Short mmCIF file of C-alpha atoms in Angstrom, two decimals:
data_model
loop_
_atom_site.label_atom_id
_atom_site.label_comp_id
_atom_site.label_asym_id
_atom_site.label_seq_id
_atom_site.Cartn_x
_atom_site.Cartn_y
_atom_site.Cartn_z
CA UNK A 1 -24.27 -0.27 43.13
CA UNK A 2 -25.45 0.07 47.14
CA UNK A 3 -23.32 -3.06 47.74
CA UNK A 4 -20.13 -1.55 46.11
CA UNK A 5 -21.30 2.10 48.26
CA UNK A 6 -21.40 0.12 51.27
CA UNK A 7 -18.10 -1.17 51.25
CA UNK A 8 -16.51 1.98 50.03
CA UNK A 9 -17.63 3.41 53.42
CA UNK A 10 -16.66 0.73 55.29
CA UNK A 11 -13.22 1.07 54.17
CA UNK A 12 -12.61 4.80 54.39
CA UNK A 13 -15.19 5.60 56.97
CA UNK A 14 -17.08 8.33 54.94
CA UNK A 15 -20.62 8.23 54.61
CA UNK A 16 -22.71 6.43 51.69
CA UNK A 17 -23.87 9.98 50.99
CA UNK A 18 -20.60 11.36 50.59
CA UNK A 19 -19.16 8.36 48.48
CA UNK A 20 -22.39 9.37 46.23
CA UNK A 21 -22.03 12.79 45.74
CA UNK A 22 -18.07 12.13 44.82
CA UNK A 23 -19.11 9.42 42.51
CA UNK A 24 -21.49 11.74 40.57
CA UNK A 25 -19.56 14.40 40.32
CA UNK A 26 -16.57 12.54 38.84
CA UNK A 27 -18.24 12.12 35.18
CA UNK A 28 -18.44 15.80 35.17
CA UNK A 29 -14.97 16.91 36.46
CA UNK A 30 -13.94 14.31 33.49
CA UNK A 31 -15.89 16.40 31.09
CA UNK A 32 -14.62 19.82 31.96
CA UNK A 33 -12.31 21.45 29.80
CA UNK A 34 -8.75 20.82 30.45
CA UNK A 35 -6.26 24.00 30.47
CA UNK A 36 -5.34 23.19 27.29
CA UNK A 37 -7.68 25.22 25.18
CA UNK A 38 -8.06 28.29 22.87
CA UNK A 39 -4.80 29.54 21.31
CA UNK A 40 -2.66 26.77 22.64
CA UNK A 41 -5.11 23.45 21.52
CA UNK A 42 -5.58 25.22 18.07
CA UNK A 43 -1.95 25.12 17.97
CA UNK A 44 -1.58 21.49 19.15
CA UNK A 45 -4.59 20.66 16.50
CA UNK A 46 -2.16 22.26 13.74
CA UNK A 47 0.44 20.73 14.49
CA UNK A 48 -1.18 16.92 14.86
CA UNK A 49 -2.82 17.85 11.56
CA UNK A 50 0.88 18.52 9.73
CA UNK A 51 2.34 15.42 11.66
CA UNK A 52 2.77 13.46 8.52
CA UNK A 53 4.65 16.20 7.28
CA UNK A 54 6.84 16.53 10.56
CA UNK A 55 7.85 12.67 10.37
CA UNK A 56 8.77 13.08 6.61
CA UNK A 57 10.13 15.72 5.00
CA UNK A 58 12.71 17.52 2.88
CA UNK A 59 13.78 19.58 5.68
CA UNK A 60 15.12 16.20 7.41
CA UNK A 61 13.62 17.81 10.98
CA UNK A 62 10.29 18.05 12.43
CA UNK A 63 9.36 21.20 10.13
CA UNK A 64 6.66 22.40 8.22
CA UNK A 65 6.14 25.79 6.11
CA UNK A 66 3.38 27.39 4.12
CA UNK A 67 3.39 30.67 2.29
CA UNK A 68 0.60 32.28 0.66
CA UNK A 69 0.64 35.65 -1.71
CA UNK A 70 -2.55 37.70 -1.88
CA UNK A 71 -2.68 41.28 -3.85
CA UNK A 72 -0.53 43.00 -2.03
CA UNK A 73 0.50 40.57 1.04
CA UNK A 74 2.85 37.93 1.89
CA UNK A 75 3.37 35.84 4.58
CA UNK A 76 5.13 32.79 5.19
CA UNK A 77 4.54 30.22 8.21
CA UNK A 78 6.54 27.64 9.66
CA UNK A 79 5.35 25.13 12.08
CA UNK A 80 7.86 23.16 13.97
CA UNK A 81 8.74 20.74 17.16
CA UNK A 82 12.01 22.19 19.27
CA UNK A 83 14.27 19.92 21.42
CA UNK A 84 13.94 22.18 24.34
CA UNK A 85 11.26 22.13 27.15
CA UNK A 86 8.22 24.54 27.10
CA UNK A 87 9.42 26.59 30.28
CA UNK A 88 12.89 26.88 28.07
CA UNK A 89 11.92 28.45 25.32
CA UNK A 90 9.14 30.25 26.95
CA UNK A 91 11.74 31.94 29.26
CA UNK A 92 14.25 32.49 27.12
CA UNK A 93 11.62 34.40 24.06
CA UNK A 94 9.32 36.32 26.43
CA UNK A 95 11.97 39.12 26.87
CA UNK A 96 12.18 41.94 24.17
CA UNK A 97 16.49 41.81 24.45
CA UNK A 98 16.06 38.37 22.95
CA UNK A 99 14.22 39.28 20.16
CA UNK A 100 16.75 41.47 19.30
CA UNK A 101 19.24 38.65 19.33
CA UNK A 102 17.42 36.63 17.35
CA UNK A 103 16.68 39.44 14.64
CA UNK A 104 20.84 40.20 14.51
CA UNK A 105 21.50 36.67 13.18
CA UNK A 106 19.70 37.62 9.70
CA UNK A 107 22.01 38.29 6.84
CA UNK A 108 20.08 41.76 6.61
CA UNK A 109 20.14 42.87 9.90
CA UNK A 110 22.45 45.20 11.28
CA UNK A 111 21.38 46.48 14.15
CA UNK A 112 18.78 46.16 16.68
CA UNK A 113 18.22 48.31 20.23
CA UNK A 114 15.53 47.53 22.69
CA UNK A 115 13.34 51.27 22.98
CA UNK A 116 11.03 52.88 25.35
CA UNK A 117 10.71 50.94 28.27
CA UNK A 118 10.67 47.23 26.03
CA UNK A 119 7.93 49.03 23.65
CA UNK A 120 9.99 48.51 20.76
CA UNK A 121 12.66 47.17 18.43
CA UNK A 122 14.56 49.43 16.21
CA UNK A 123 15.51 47.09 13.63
CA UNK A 124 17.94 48.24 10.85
CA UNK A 125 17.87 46.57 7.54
CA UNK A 126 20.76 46.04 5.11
CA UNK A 127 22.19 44.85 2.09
CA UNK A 128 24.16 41.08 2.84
CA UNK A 129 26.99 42.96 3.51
CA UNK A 130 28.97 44.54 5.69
CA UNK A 131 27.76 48.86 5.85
CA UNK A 132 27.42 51.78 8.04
CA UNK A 133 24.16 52.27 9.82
CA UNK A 134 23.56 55.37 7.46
CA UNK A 135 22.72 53.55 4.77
CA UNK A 136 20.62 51.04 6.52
CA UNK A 137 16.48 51.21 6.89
CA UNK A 138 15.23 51.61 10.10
CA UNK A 139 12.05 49.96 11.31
CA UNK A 140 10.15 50.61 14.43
CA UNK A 141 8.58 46.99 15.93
CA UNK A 142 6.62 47.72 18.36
CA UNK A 143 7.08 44.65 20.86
CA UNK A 144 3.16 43.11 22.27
CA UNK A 145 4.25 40.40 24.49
CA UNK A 146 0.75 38.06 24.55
CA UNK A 147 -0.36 35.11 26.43
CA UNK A 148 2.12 33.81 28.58
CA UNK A 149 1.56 30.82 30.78
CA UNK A 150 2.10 26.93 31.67
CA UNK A 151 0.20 26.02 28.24
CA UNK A 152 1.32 29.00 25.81
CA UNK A 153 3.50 31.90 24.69
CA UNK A 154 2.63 34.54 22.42
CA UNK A 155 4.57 37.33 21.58
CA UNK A 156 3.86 39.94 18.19
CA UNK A 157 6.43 42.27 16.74
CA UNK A 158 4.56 44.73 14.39
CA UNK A 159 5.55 47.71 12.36
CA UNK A 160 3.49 50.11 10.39
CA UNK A 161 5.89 50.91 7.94
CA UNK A 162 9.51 49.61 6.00
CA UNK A 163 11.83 50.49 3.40
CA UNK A 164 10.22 51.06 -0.06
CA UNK A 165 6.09 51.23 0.85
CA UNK A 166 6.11 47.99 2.53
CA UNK A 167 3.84 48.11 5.48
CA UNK A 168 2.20 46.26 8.09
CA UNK A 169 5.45 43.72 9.04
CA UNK A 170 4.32 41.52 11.28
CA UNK A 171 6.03 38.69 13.08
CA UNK A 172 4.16 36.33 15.38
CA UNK A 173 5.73 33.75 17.50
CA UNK A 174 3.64 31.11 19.49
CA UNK A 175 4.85 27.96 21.37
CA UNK A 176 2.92 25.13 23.52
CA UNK A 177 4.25 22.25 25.21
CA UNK A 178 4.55 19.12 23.29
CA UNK A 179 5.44 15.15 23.94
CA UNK A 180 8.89 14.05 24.93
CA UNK A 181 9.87 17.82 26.65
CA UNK A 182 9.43 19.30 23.11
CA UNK A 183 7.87 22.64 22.15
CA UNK A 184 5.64 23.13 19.70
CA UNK A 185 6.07 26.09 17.77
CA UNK A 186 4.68 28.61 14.88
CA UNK A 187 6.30 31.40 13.18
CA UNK A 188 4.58 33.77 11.02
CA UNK A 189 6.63 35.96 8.54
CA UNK A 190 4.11 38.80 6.89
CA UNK A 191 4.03 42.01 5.35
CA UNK A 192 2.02 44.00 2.56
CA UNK A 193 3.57 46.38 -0.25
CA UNK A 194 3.37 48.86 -2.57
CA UNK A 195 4.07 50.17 -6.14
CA UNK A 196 7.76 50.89 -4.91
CA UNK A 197 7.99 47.75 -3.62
CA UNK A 198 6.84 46.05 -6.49
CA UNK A 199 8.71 47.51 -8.59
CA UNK A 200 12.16 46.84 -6.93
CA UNK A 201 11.33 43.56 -6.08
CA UNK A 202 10.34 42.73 -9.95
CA UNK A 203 14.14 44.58 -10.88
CA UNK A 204 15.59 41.66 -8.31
CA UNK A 205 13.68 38.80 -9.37
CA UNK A 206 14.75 39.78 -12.73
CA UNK A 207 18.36 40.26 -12.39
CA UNK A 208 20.45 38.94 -8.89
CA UNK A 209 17.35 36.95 -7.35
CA UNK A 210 16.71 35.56 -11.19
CA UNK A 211 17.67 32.26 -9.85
CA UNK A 212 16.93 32.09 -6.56
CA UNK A 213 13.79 29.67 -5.47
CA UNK A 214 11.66 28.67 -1.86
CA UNK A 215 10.84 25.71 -0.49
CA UNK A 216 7.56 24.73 -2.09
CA UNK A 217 7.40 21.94 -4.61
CA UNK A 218 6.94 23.47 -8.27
CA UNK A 219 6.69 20.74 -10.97
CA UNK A 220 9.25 18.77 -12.25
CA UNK A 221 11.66 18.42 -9.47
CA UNK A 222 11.50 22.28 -9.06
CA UNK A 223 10.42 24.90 -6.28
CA UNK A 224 8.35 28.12 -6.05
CA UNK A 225 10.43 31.37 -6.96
CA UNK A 226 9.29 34.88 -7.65
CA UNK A 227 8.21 36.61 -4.25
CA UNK A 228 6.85 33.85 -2.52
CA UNK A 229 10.53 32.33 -2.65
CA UNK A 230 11.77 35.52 -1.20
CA UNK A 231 9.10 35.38 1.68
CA UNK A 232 10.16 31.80 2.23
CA UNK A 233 13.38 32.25 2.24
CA UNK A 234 13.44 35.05 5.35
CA UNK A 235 10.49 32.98 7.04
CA UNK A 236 12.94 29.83 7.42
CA UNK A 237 15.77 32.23 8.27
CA UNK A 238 13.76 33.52 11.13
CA UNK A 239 13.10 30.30 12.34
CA UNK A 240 16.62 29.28 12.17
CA UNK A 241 17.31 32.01 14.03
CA UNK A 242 15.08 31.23 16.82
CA UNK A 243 15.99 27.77 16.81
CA UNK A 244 19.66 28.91 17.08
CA UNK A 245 19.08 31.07 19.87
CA UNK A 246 17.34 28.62 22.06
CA UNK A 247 20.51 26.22 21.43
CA UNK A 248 22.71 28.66 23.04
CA UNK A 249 21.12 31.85 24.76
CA UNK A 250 23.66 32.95 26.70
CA UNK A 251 25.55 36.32 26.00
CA UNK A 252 28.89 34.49 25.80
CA UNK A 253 26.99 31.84 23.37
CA UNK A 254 27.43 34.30 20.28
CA UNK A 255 30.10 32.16 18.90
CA UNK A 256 28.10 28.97 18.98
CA UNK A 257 24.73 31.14 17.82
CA UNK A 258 26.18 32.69 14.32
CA UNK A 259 28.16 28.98 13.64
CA UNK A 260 25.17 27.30 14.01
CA UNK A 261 23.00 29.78 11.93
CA UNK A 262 25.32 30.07 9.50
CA UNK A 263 25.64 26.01 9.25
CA UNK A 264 22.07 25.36 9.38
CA UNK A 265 21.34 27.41 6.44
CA UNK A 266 23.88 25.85 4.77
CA UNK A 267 21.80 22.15 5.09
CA UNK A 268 19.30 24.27 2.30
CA UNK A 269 22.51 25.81 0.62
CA UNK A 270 19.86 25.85 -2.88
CA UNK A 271 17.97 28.46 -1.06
CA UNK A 272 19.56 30.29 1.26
CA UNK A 273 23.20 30.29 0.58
CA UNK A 274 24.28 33.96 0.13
CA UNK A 275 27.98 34.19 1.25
CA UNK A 276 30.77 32.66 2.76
CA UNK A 277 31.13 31.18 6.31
CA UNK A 278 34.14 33.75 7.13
CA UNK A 279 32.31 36.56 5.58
CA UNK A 280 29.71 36.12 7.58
CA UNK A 281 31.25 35.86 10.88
CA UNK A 282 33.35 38.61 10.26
CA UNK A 283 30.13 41.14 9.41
CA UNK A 284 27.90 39.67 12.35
CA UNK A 285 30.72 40.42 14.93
CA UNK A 286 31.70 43.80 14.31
CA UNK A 287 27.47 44.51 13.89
CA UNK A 288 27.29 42.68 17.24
CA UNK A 289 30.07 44.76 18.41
CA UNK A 290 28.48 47.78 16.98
CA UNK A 291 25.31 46.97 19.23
CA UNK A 292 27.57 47.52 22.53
CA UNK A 293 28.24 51.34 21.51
CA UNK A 294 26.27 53.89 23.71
CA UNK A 295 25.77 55.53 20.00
CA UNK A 296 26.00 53.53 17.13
CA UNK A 297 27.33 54.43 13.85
#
């Protein structure tokens, strides 16, 4: 080991003790913890755990989703890797106004405005139709933009209240860098509800949503209905959504963003099929248009 010290020093003209004291310090510098930890290596760990699932799947694209139904909660989760680099998609979802793009490409929203400052989304819900604001349900998202660096993005939209005693939405985005100038992602879908909402959603699983099903594997060639279907459903549509928007954020993109929503719900037509192409263009740009208006109504 002296030998090999020696002829370090000879070569670069530092002392033996200064070769030494780099040489022992090296096994520790290896050892530190890298700037990949906390939220955004628990993400990574998720994601390498799932990575059978991302290779091979129904969803015929690096995709993963889990739901889960408690008493009176629902949530839905998808994990995912994006074709666009970390600092794109970081970028491009850190701002409230984008959120609000996203949101708009949902079937049941109809209108979204950026409030106090960035605080907040007001986020009005419809029917699947074309309708004046009036009859729409507003709710209040207040906008918590996390974490946001080199390694990870986190941004939370949460509301204490909906339409029909649901409570506590809440709708948590978080992305990491991945292999091949990928993004890893995670979506979370949740809310909680009450007798009101139980009831109504019972009268829809009963009647128009009698045959309508999620993505989860139920027997016999089947899938999951009831209301984890219906928390499914909107979880994937979010994530189309934001996978829509990062393909083409621009404000003159809107064309490009509902087409390719609108097709890519299509691939899982069983699920989330709804309406027609040309109805659905035809709502999303007059509630797009509606959006411009100082007042809208």
């Amino acid at each position: 080991m002296n030998n090999i010290l020696a002829s370090v020093a000879r070569r670069t003209g530092l002392s033996i003790v200064a070769i030494a004291l780099m040489a022992a310090s090296a096994p520790a510098l290896a050892q530190q913890p890298s700037a990949d930890t906390g939220a955004a290596a628990a993400l990574r760990a998720k994601l390498q755990a799932l990575a059978p699932q991302l290779e091979r799947n129904a969803f015929r694209r690096p995709l993963a989703l889990e739901s889960s139904e408690a008493a009176d909660r629902l949530s839905g989760d998808v994990y995912a890797l994006v074709d666009h680099p970390f600092a794109r998609v970081s970028g491009t979802l850190r701002e409230p106004a984008a959120w609000c793009q996203v949101l708009m490409l949902h079937l049941n929203t109809k209108h979204c405005a950026v409030k106090g400052g960035g605080a907040t989304l007001a986020v009005a819900i419809g029917r699947k139709f074309d309708q004046p604001l009036s009859d729409a349900q507003t709710i209040a998202f207040a906008y918590t933009p996390g974490k946001a660096d080199a390694n990870y993005l986190n941004v939370r939209l949460s509301a204490d209240t909906g339409p029909l005693s649901t409570r506590d939405y809440s709708i948590v985005f978080e992305a990491t860098p991945a292999d091949g100038g990928k993004t890893a992602i995670h979506l979370r879908y949740a809310y909680a509800y009450g007798t009101a909402a139980r009831l109504a959603m019972k009268g829809y699983l009963a009647t128009l949503g009698s045959d309508k099903v999620g993505f989860t594997p139920a027997g016999q060639g089947g899938y999951i209905g009831g209301v984890r279907g219906v928390v499914e459903r909107n979880t994937m549509r979010y994530y189309l959504a934001i996978d829509s928007y990062l393909d083409a954020p621009a404000a003159g993109q809107l064309e490009q963003r509902l087409g390719a929503w609108f097709d890519a719900t299509e691939q899982y037509a069983k699920q989330l099929h709804e309406i027609e192409k040309s109805d659905y263009l035809t709502m999303k740009r007059h509630e797009f248009q509606r959006m411009q208006q100082p007042t809208a109504s």
